[in-house]
Amino acid sequence: MPNKYSNLCIAVTGLNANDNPGPGMAVIRSLREAFGAGLRVIGLSYESLEPGIYLREHVNKTYQIPYPTEGTGALLERLGYIRQQENLDVIIPNFDSELFNFIKVAPQLKQMGIATLLPSQQQLALRDKVNLKDFGTKNGFYVPADHKIYHADDMKKAADEFNFPIVIKGKFYDAYVVYTMDQALKAFHQLNAAWGVPVIAQQYITGTEINIAALGDGDGNNTSIVAMRKLYITDKGKAWAGVTIKEDKLIELANNFAKTTNWKGGYEMEIMSNAEGHLYILEINPRFPAWIYLTAAAGQNQPEALVKMALGDDVLPYTDYQAGKLFVRYSWDHIADISDFQHISVFGEL
């Protein structure tokens, strides 16, 4: 029997699926599992070769949207056009770099009848890589020491304080573990070219890598928390395999973060558990991770819960999930026609 979720139309960004995959396809997989055949998924892409564009069984139609650097005016104009073509109910942005603009236009989207569940600009800023150490110090979280690198000459100060290895991070994405000054400088120049300054040099912490995917309700609570231990990591530091684990101290950490920030929406905590058992927060990503489907497989479908919360419905917090659920990422060759590529490139929709 039809209900209010029977014929939803949801737009999703992050359709890339390379060796550093975006969360979009995993979010879509979770949504299709939750809402069934009546769900219409609209892809929002930046590049013409994002694989999700061509996965027609998952994405009903794709529209290109302007790069974040083009500002909120261009984004709002494009989303207004898409709204005229599609009866959009919800938009789920999945890239760090686009969130500033989406948060800015959220009130106008609401006026159009499009729901979102996003953090505030203040919340977005406080967990920024540039501010994370200060946030941790102020609120009692373990966070590795860091230096903000604006010029290549600044790297020596970081190397003198931390010794090698050091983690060099881009402002939005990418991280490299470096063992020499030459490697550190090379990483600085690469990340500066890709994302601008500051580049962050972070103290290297050894231990067990754990990620936490969570969903904050905006009132200091989490609706869902699922922890995963990385089993296989790519050269870019991305989890290519992982398994759900349950530890009270991980749940407590995520709950303390939500309570401290009143976080609203999905987020991911990247954690290093060291030999003393301290949980160091390496990063807090302000959106769902690429492994978010694992939450659905373990019994807490976070994208489903986000959609319901965005639409104004009360969602009871999940109380349990299944430990020992394993994911292994894989790649495959999807075949499409060059005419599809030409169409999205020329007309901006497919």
mmCIF file of C-alpha atoms in Angstrom:
data_model
loop_
_atom_site.group_PDB
_atom_site.id
_atom_site.type_symbol
_atom_site.label_atom_id
_atom_site.label_comp_id
_atom_site.label_asym_id
_atom_site.label_seq_id
_atom_site.Cartn_x
_atom_site.Cartn_y
_atom_site.Cartn_z
ATOM 1 C CA MET A 1 0.000 0.000 0.000
ATOM 2 C CA PRO A 2 1.477 3.424 -0.965
ATOM 3 C CA ASN A 3 2.837 5.654 1.796
ATOM 4 C CA LYS A 4 4.611 9.001 1.933
ATOM 5 C CA TYR A 5 7.920 7.321 1.033
ATOM 6 C CA SER A 6 6.587 5.356 -1.953
ATOM 7 C CA ASN A 7 7.486 7.829 -4.703
ATOM 8 C CA LEU A 8 10.296 9.954 -3.372
ATOM 9 C CA CYS A 9 12.630 11.861 -5.692
ATOM 10 C CA ILE A 10 16.075 12.295 -4.152
ATOM 11 C CA ALA A 11 19.105 14.048 -5.663
ATOM 12 C CA VAL A 12 22.592 12.838 -4.739
ATOM 13 C CA THR A 13 26.095 14.141 -5.461
ATOM 14 C CA GLY A 14 29.376 12.220 -5.261
ATOM 15 C CA LEU A 15 28.867 9.893 -8.231
ATOM 16 C CA ASN A 16 32.572 9.272 -8.777
ATOM 17 C CA ALA A 17 33.785 5.742 -8.083
ATOM 18 C CA ASN A 18 37.532 5.691 -8.679
ATOM 19 C CA ASP A 19 40.269 4.619 -6.252
ATOM 20 C CA ASN A 20 39.140 7.493 -4.006
ATOM 21 C CA PRO A 21 35.389 6.953 -4.383
ATOM 22 C CA GLY A 22 32.723 9.444 -3.461
ATOM 23 C CA PRO A 23 29.889 8.379 -1.166
ATOM 24 C CA GLY A 24 27.150 8.905 -3.758
ATOM 25 C CA MET A 25 26.719 5.405 -5.125
ATOM 26 C CA ALA A 26 26.760 3.842 -1.648
ATOM 27 C CA VAL A 27 24.158 6.374 -0.506
ATOM 28 C CA ILE A 28 21.993 5.513 -3.529
ATOM 29 C CA ARG A 29 22.347 1.791 -2.856
ATOM 30 C CA SER A 30 21.170 2.351 0.721
ATOM 31 C CA LEU A 31 18.223 4.473 -0.414
ATOM 32 C CA ARG A 32 17.078 1.971 -3.036
ATOM 33 C CA GLU A 33 17.177 -0.795 -0.467
ATOM 34 C CA ALA A 34 15.090 1.319 1.911
ATOM 35 C CA PHE A 35 12.508 2.921 -0.383
ATOM 36 C CA GLY A 36 12.074 0.351 -3.137
ATOM 37 C CA ALA A 37 11.134 0.521 -6.793
ATOM 38 C CA GLY A 38 9.167 3.764 -6.543
ATOM 39 C CA LEU A 39 12.251 5.808 -5.659
ATOM 40 C CA ARG A 40 13.523 8.193 -8.360
ATOM 41 C CA VAL A 41 17.211 9.041 -8.006
ATOM 42 C CA ILE A 42 18.625 12.185 -9.608
ATOM 43 C CA GLY A 43 22.392 12.327 -9.934
ATOM 44 C CA LEU A 44 24.169 15.675 -9.611
ATOM 45 C CA SER A 45 27.590 15.530 -11.270
ATOM 46 C CA TYR A 46 30.549 17.825 -11.842
ATOM 47 C CA GLU A 47 32.480 15.767 -14.405
ATOM 48 C CA SER A 48 31.280 13.909 -17.500
ATOM 49 C CA LEU A 49 33.057 10.677 -16.545
ATOM 50 C CA GLU A 50 31.633 10.141 -13.067
ATOM 51 C CA PRO A 51 30.567 6.473 -13.292
ATOM 52 C CA GLY A 52 27.228 7.001 -11.570
ATOM 53 C CA ILE A 53 26.022 8.967 -14.593
ATOM 54 C CA TYR A 54 26.045 5.800 -16.679
ATOM 55 C CA LEU A 55 24.696 3.347 -14.090
ATOM 56 C CA ARG A 56 21.122 3.671 -15.277
ATOM 57 C CA GLU A 57 19.752 0.959 -13.000
ATOM 58 C CA HIS A 58 20.824 3.086 -10.020
ATOM 59 C CA VAL A 59 20.527 6.665 -11.271
ATOM 60 C CA ASN A 60 17.391 7.606 -13.226
ATOM 61 C CA LYS A 61 18.726 10.885 -14.600
ATOM 62 C CA THR A 62 21.810 13.024 -14.082
ATOM 63 C CA TYR A 63 22.274 16.794 -14.278
ATOM 64 C CA GLN A 64 25.613 18.544 -14.195
ATOM 65 C CA ILE A 65 25.894 21.298 -11.615
ATOM 66 C CA PRO A 66 28.431 24.147 -11.424
ATOM 67 C CA TYR A 67 31.691 23.711 -9.567
ATOM 68 C CA PRO A 68 31.670 25.050 -5.992
ATOM 69 C CA THR A 69 34.060 27.825 -7.028
ATOM 70 C CA GLU A 70 31.291 29.333 -9.180
ATOM 71 C CA GLY A 71 29.395 30.304 -6.030
ATOM 72 C CA THR A 72 25.924 30.004 -4.595
ATOM 73 C CA GLY A 73 24.173 32.045 -7.300
ATOM 74 C CA ALA A 74 25.130 29.620 -10.058
ATOM 75 C CA LEU A 75 24.256 26.632 -7.884
ATOM 76 C CA LEU A 76 20.834 27.980 -6.937
ATOM 77 C CA GLU A 77 20.020 28.858 -10.545
ATOM 78 C CA ARG A 78 20.915 25.350 -11.706
ATOM 79 C CA LEU A 79 18.992 23.661 -8.899
ATOM 80 C CA GLY A 80 15.995 25.858 -9.721
ATOM 81 C CA TYR A 81 16.084 24.556 -13.280
ATOM 82 C CA ILE A 82 16.381 20.954 -12.074
ATOM 83 C CA ARG A 83 13.453 21.534 -9.710
ATOM 84 C CA GLN A 84 11.347 22.567 -12.703
ATOM 85 C CA GLN A 85 12.204 19.288 -14.442
ATOM 86 C CA GLU A 86 12.034 16.982 -11.421
ATOM 87 C CA ASN A 87 9.802 16.860 -8.373
ATOM 88 C CA LEU A 88 12.747 16.865 -5.973
ATOM 89 C CA ASP A 89 11.978 16.020 -2.358
ATOM 90 C CA VAL A 90 15.477 15.827 -0.844
ATOM 91 C CA ILE A 91 19.076 16.639 -1.808
ATOM 92 C CA ILE A 92 21.999 14.800 -0.176
ATOM 93 C CA PRO A 93 25.376 16.484 -0.890
ATOM 94 C CA ASN A 94 28.358 14.171 -0.399
ATOM 95 C CA PHE A 95 31.483 16.267 -1.022
ATOM 96 C CA ASP A 96 33.242 18.389 1.609
ATOM 97 C CA SER A 97 34.061 21.117 -0.902
ATOM 98 C CA GLU A 98 30.430 21.670 -1.957
ATOM 99 C CA LEU A 99 28.883 21.812 1.511
ATOM 100 C CA PHE A 100 29.537 25.506 2.137
ATOM 101 C CA ASN A 101 27.390 26.423 -0.882
ATOM 102 C CA PHE A 102 24.657 23.886 -0.156
ATOM 103 C CA ILE A 103 24.355 25.111 3.429
ATOM 104 C CA LYS A 104 24.094 28.691 2.146
ATOM 105 C CA VAL A 105 21.252 27.897 -0.250
ATOM 106 C CA ALA A 106 19.394 25.484 2.057
ATOM 107 C CA PRO A 107 16.781 28.124 3.069
ATOM 108 C CA GLN A 108 15.989 28.848 -0.594
ATOM 109 C CA LEU A 109 15.815 25.125 -1.336
ATOM 110 C CA LYS A 110 13.336 24.753 1.503
ATOM 111 C CA GLN A 111 11.185 27.453 -0.079
ATOM 112 C CA MET A 112 11.246 25.400 -3.302
ATOM 113 C CA GLY A 113 10.037 22.374 -1.334
ATOM 114 C CA ILE A 114 13.428 20.627 -1.319
ATOM 115 C CA ALA A 115 14.552 19.273 2.055
ATOM 116 C CA THR A 116 18.130 18.873 3.313
ATOM 117 C CA LEU A 117 19.728 17.816 6.604
ATOM 118 C CA LEU A 118 22.962 19.764 6.869
ATOM 119 C CA PRO A 119 25.207 21.190 9.590
ATOM 120 C CA SER A 120 25.459 24.927 10.117
ATOM 121 C CA GLN A 121 28.378 26.940 8.740
ATOM 122 C CA GLN A 122 29.720 27.201 12.295
ATOM 123 C CA GLN A 123 29.581 23.428 12.771
ATOM 124 C CA LEU A 124 31.235 22.915 9.397
ATOM 125 C CA ALA A 125 34.089 25.250 10.342
ATOM 126 C CA LEU A 126 34.867 23.932 13.807
ATOM 127 C CA ARG A 127 35.785 20.434 12.524
ATOM 128 C CA ASP A 128 37.731 21.759 9.557
ATOM 129 C CA LYS A 129 41.218 20.288 9.338
ATOM 130 C CA VAL A 130 42.630 23.752 9.952
ATOM 131 C CA ASN A 131 40.664 24.091 13.213
ATOM 132 C CA LEU A 132 40.519 20.483 14.409
ATOM 133 C CA LYS A 133 43.442 20.625 16.857
ATOM 134 C CA ASP A 134 42.063 23.748 18.545
ATOM 135 C CA PHE A 135 38.620 22.134 18.709
ATOM 136 C CA GLY A 136 40.070 19.024 20.340
ATOM 137 C CA THR A 137 42.117 20.979 22.877
ATOM 138 C CA LYS A 138 39.132 23.116 23.857
ATOM 139 C CA ASN A 139 36.742 20.184 24.255
ATOM 140 C CA GLY A 140 38.932 17.429 25.651
ATOM 141 C CA PHE A 141 39.368 15.244 22.554
ATOM 142 C CA TYR A 142 42.654 13.626 21.561
ATOM 143 C CA VAL A 143 43.794 15.195 18.265
ATOM 144 C CA PRO A 144 47.310 14.910 16.778
ATOM 145 C CA ALA A 145 49.396 18.076 16.810
ATOM 146 C CA ASP A 146 49.625 19.895 13.492
ATOM 147 C CA HIS A 147 51.127 22.794 11.603
ATOM 148 C CA LYS A 148 49.421 24.859 8.929
ATOM 149 C CA ILE A 149 51.768 25.064 5.954
ATOM 150 C CA TYR A 150 51.386 28.127 3.734
ATOM 151 C CA HIS A 151 54.855 28.120 2.183
ATOM 152 C CA ALA A 152 57.372 25.388 1.505
ATOM 153 C CA ASP A 153 59.701 26.986 4.067
ATOM 154 C CA ASP A 154 57.144 26.244 6.811
ATOM 155 C CA MET A 155 57.703 22.510 6.372
ATOM 156 C CA LYS A 156 61.043 22.554 8.192
ATOM 157 C CA LYS A 157 59.397 23.772 11.394
ATOM 158 C CA ALA A 158 56.903 20.915 11.259
ATOM 159 C CA ALA A 159 59.640 18.365 10.556
ATOM 160 C CA ASP A 160 61.755 19.645 13.448
ATOM 161 C CA GLU A 161 58.849 19.323 15.877
ATOM 162 C CA PHE A 162 57.296 16.038 14.769
ATOM 163 C CA ASN A 163 60.167 14.112 13.191
ATOM 164 C CA PHE A 164 59.368 11.751 10.330
ATOM 165 C CA PRO A 165 57.069 10.154 9.363
ATOM 166 C CA ILE A 166 54.566 13.037 9.060
ATOM 167 C CA VAL A 167 51.107 13.069 7.510
ATOM 168 C CA ILE A 168 50.618 15.817 4.895
ATOM 169 C CA LYS A 169 46.956 16.613 4.191
ATOM 170 C CA GLY A 170 45.094 18.687 1.651
ATOM 171 C CA LYS A 171 42.596 21.277 2.810
ATOM 172 C CA PHE A 172 39.666 19.230 1.503
ATOM 173 C CA TYR A 173 40.979 15.840 0.369
ATOM 174 C CA ASP A 174 44.018 13.605 0.039
ATOM 175 C CA ALA A 175 46.726 12.720 2.513
ATOM 176 C CA TYR A 176 50.261 11.369 2.235
ATOM 177 C CA VAL A 177 52.505 9.767 4.826
ATOM 178 C CA VAL A 178 56.005 11.102 4.140
ATOM 179 C CA TYR A 179 59.349 9.928 5.443
ATOM 180 C CA THR A 180 61.776 12.543 4.107
ATOM 181 C CA MET A 181 61.831 16.278 3.548
ATOM 182 C CA ASP A 182 61.846 15.759 -0.218
ATOM 183 C CA GLN A 183 58.657 13.691 0.026
ATOM 184 C CA ALA A 184 57.101 16.284 2.320
ATOM 185 C CA LEU A 185 57.812 19.136 -0.092
ATOM 186 C CA LYS A 186 56.534 17.129 -3.055
ATOM 187 C CA ALA A 187 53.296 16.399 -1.159
ATOM 188 C CA PHE A 188 52.961 20.072 -0.212
ATOM 189 C CA HIS A 189 53.233 21.230 -3.818
ATOM 190 C CA GLN A 190 50.787 18.569 -5.054
ATOM 191 C CA LEU A 191 48.184 19.373 -2.408
ATOM 192 C CA ASN A 192 48.634 23.116 -2.784
ATOM 193 C CA ALA A 193 48.053 22.793 -6.533
ATOM 194 C CA ALA A 194 44.941 20.667 -5.982
ATOM 195 C CA TRP A 195 43.264 22.370 -3.028
ATOM 196 C CA GLY A 196 45.219 25.506 -2.114
ATOM 197 C CA VAL A 197 46.683 26.516 1.227
ATOM 198 C CA PRO A 198 46.917 25.855 4.012
ATOM 199 C CA VAL A 199 48.251 22.359 3.639
ATOM 200 C CA ILE A 200 48.240 20.574 6.993
ATOM 201 C CA ALA A 201 51.259 18.756 8.405
ATOM 202 C CA GLN A 202 49.978 16.422 11.119
ATOM 203 C CA GLN A 203 51.787 14.382 13.752
ATOM 204 C CA TYR A 204 51.877 10.700 12.766
ATOM 205 C CA ILE A 205 50.084 8.438 15.242
ATOM 206 C CA THR A 206 50.571 4.673 15.138
ATOM 207 C CA GLY A 207 47.833 2.235 16.065
ATOM 208 C CA THR A 208 44.624 0.698 14.752
ATOM 209 C CA GLU A 209 42.612 2.674 12.198
ATOM 210 C CA ILE A 210 38.910 2.890 12.969
ATOM 211 C CA ASN A 211 36.159 4.871 11.259
ATOM 212 C CA ILE A 212 32.821 5.850 12.757
ATOM 213 C CA ALA A 213 29.811 6.764 10.600
ATOM 214 C CA ALA A 214 27.155 8.664 12.524
ATOM 215 C CA LEU A 215 24.027 10.738 12.041
ATOM 216 C CA GLY A 216 23.443 13.727 14.312
ATOM 217 C CA ASP A 217 19.951 15.095 14.993
ATOM 218 C CA GLY A 218 21.013 18.718 15.533
ATOM 219 C CA ASP A 219 20.035 18.640 19.221
ATOM 220 C CA GLY A 220 23.134 17.025 20.661
ATOM 221 C CA ASN A 221 22.220 13.406 19.988
ATOM 222 C CA ASN A 222 23.079 10.727 17.442
ATOM 223 C CA THR A 223 20.338 8.843 15.667
ATOM 224 C CA SER A 224 22.843 6.250 14.466
ATOM 225 C CA ILE A 225 26.445 5.229 15.142
ATOM 226 C CA VAL A 226 28.308 2.417 13.364
ATOM 227 C CA ALA A 227 32.035 1.745 13.828
ATOM 228 C CA MET A 228 34.278 -0.007 11.318
ATOM 229 C CA ARG A 229 37.882 -1.209 11.557
ATOM 230 C CA LYS A 230 39.910 -0.894 8.376
ATOM 231 C CA LEU A 231 41.263 -4.195 7.082
ATOM 232 C CA TYR A 232 42.795 -3.071 3.784
ATOM 233 C CA ILE A 233 43.956 0.446 3.014
ATOM 234 C CA THR A 234 44.886 1.921 -0.373
ATOM 235 C CA ASP A 235 47.950 4.060 -0.981
ATOM 236 C CA LYS A 236 45.625 7.053 -0.557
ATOM 237 C CA GLY A 237 44.668 5.859 2.896
ATOM 238 C CA LYS A 238 41.159 4.803 1.866
ATOM 239 C CA ALA A 239 39.483 1.726 3.285
ATOM 240 C CA TRP A 240 39.151 -0.946 0.606
ATOM 241 C CA ALA A 241 37.929 -3.503 3.126
ATOM 242 C CA GLY A 242 36.610 -3.188 6.651
ATOM 243 C CA VAL A 243 34.555 -4.888 9.316
ATOM 244 C CA THR A 244 31.994 -3.535 11.762
ATOM 245 C CA ILE A 245 33.070 -3.574 15.398
ATOM 246 C CA LYS A 246 31.333 -2.640 18.621
ATOM 247 C CA GLU A 247 33.133 -0.920 21.483
ATOM 248 C CA ASP A 248 31.518 1.269 24.113
ATOM 249 C CA LYS A 249 34.319 3.822 24.001
ATOM 250 C CA LEU A 250 33.719 4.416 20.273
ATOM 251 C CA ILE A 251 30.012 5.003 20.833
ATOM 252 C CA GLU A 252 30.880 7.324 23.712
ATOM 253 C CA LEU A 253 33.300 9.301 21.541
ATOM 254 C CA ALA A 254 30.695 9.882 18.818
ATOM 255 C CA ASN A 255 28.072 10.822 21.388
ATOM 256 C CA ASN A 256 30.461 13.300 23.005
ATOM 257 C CA PHE A 257 31.116 14.884 19.602
ATOM 258 C CA ALA A 258 27.388 15.220 18.874
ATOM 259 C CA LYS A 259 26.756 16.653 22.328
ATOM 260 C CA THR A 260 29.623 19.139 22.015
ATOM 261 C CA THR A 261 28.668 20.374 18.541
ATOM 262 C CA ASN A 262 24.913 19.720 18.189
ATOM 263 C CA TRP A 263 25.876 18.232 14.833
ATOM 264 C CA LYS A 264 23.105 17.993 12.263
ATOM 265 C CA GLY A 265 23.389 15.454 9.469
ATOM 266 C CA GLY A 266 25.781 12.670 8.562
ATOM 267 C CA TYR A 267 29.446 12.674 9.518
ATOM 268 C CA GLU A 268 32.446 10.377 9.716
ATOM 269 C CA MET A 269 35.130 10.287 12.399
ATOM 270 C CA GLU A 270 38.526 8.920 11.367
ATOM 271 C CA ILE A 271 40.150 7.509 14.487
ATOM 272 C CA MET A 272 43.510 6.049 15.455
ATOM 273 C CA SER A 273 43.496 3.896 18.583
ATOM 274 C CA ASN A 274 47.048 3.930 19.937
ATOM 275 C CA ALA A 275 48.858 1.448 22.185
ATOM 276 C CA GLU A 276 47.628 3.234 25.317
ATOM 277 C CA GLY A 277 44.032 2.953 24.148
ATOM 278 C CA HIS A 278 43.636 6.679 23.453
ATOM 279 C CA LEU A 279 41.310 7.486 20.562
ATOM 280 C CA TYR A 280 42.942 10.166 18.419
ATOM 281 C CA ILE A 281 40.628 11.993 16.026
ATOM 282 C CA LEU A 282 42.533 12.300 12.746
ATOM 283 C CA GLU A 283 39.665 13.884 10.787
ATOM 284 C CA ILE A 284 35.961 14.586 11.020
ATOM 285 C CA ASN A 285 34.356 14.477 7.587
ATOM 286 C CA PRO A 286 31.101 16.467 7.436
ATOM 287 C CA ARG A 287 29.153 13.955 5.331
ATOM 288 C CA PHE A 288 28.621 10.241 4.844
ATOM 289 C CA PRO A 289 31.694 8.132 4.009
ATOM 290 C CA ALA A 290 32.059 6.033 0.856
ATOM 291 C CA TRP A 291 31.529 2.876 2.948
ATOM 292 C CA ILE A 292 28.114 4.070 4.203
ATOM 293 C CA TYR A 293 26.260 1.064 2.749
ATOM 294 C CA LEU A 294 27.928 -1.011 5.465
ATOM 295 C CA THR A 295 25.681 0.770 7.993
ATOM 296 C CA ALA A 296 22.616 -0.501 6.137
ATOM 297 C CA ALA A 297 24.067 -4.005 5.936
ATOM 298 C CA ALA A 298 24.741 -3.964 9.673
ATOM 299 C CA GLY A 299 21.193 -2.895 10.526
ATOM 300 C CA GLN A 300 21.340 0.912 10.673
ATOM 301 C CA ASN A 301 20.505 2.439 7.294
ATOM 302 C CA GLN A 302 21.824 5.952 7.872
ATOM 303 C CA PRO A 303 20.863 7.436 4.457
ATOM 304 C CA GLU A 304 17.291 6.211 4.980
ATOM 305 C CA ALA A 305 17.175 7.797 8.433
ATOM 306 C CA LEU A 306 18.620 11.070 7.084
ATOM 307 C CA VAL A 307 15.895 11.324 4.431
ATOM 308 C CA LYS A 308 13.141 10.758 6.979
ATOM 309 C CA MET A 309 14.673 13.323 9.356
ATOM 310 C CA ALA A 310 15.070 15.836 6.509
ATOM 311 C CA LEU A 311 11.362 15.445 5.744
ATOM 312 C CA GLY A 312 10.570 16.359 9.336
ATOM 313 C CA ASP A 313 9.746 12.932 10.686
ATOM 314 C CA ASP A 314 10.793 11.676 14.110
ATOM 315 C CA VAL A 315 13.256 8.811 13.812
ATOM 316 C CA LEU A 316 13.950 6.782 16.922
ATOM 317 C CA PRO A 317 17.678 6.326 17.581
ATOM 318 C CA TYR A 318 19.053 2.948 16.593
ATOM 319 C CA THR A 319 20.179 0.934 19.598
ATOM 320 C CA ASP A 320 22.192 -1.897 18.058
ATOM 321 C CA TYR A 321 23.928 -3.135 14.918
ATOM 322 C CA GLN A 322 25.627 -6.320 13.828
ATOM 323 C CA ALA A 323 29.346 -6.633 14.469
ATOM 324 C CA GLY A 324 31.386 -8.715 12.035
ATOM 325 C CA LYS A 325 29.800 -7.394 8.851
ATOM 326 C CA LEU A 326 32.580 -7.225 6.292
ATOM 327 C CA PHE A 327 32.823 -5.113 3.160
ATOM 328 C CA VAL A 328 35.320 -5.599 0.349
ATOM 329 C CA ARG A 329 35.343 -2.934 -2.348
ATOM 330 C CA TYR A 330 35.881 -3.934 -5.958
ATOM 331 C CA SER A 331 36.101 -2.300 -9.370
ATOM 332 C CA TRP A 332 34.592 -3.351 -12.677
ATOM 333 C CA ASP A 333 34.258 -2.059 -16.215
ATOM 334 C CA HIS A 334 30.831 -0.632 -16.968
ATOM 335 C CA ILE A 335 30.090 -0.364 -20.685
ATOM 336 C CA ALA A 336 28.275 2.669 -22.108
ATOM 337 C CA ASP A 337 27.989 4.401 -25.490
ATOM 338 C CA ILE A 338 30.136 7.375 -26.455
ATOM 339 C CA SER A 339 26.893 9.135 -27.378
ATOM 340 C CA ASP A 340 25.957 9.194 -23.671
ATOM 341 C CA PHE A 341 29.255 10.858 -22.817
ATOM 342 C CA GLN A 342 28.783 13.388 -25.600
ATOM 343 C CA HIS A 343 25.238 14.133 -24.473
ATOM 344 C CA ILE A 344 26.121 14.839 -20.825
ATOM 345 C CA SER A 345 29.162 16.859 -21.933
ATOM 346 C CA VAL A 346 27.202 19.048 -24.351
ATOM 347 C CA PHE A 347 23.768 19.344 -22.748
ATOM 348 C CA GLY A 348 24.666 18.881 -19.077
ATOM 349 C CA GLU A 349 22.081 16.170 -18.452
ATOM 350 C CA LEU A 350 21.483 12.534 -19.314
#
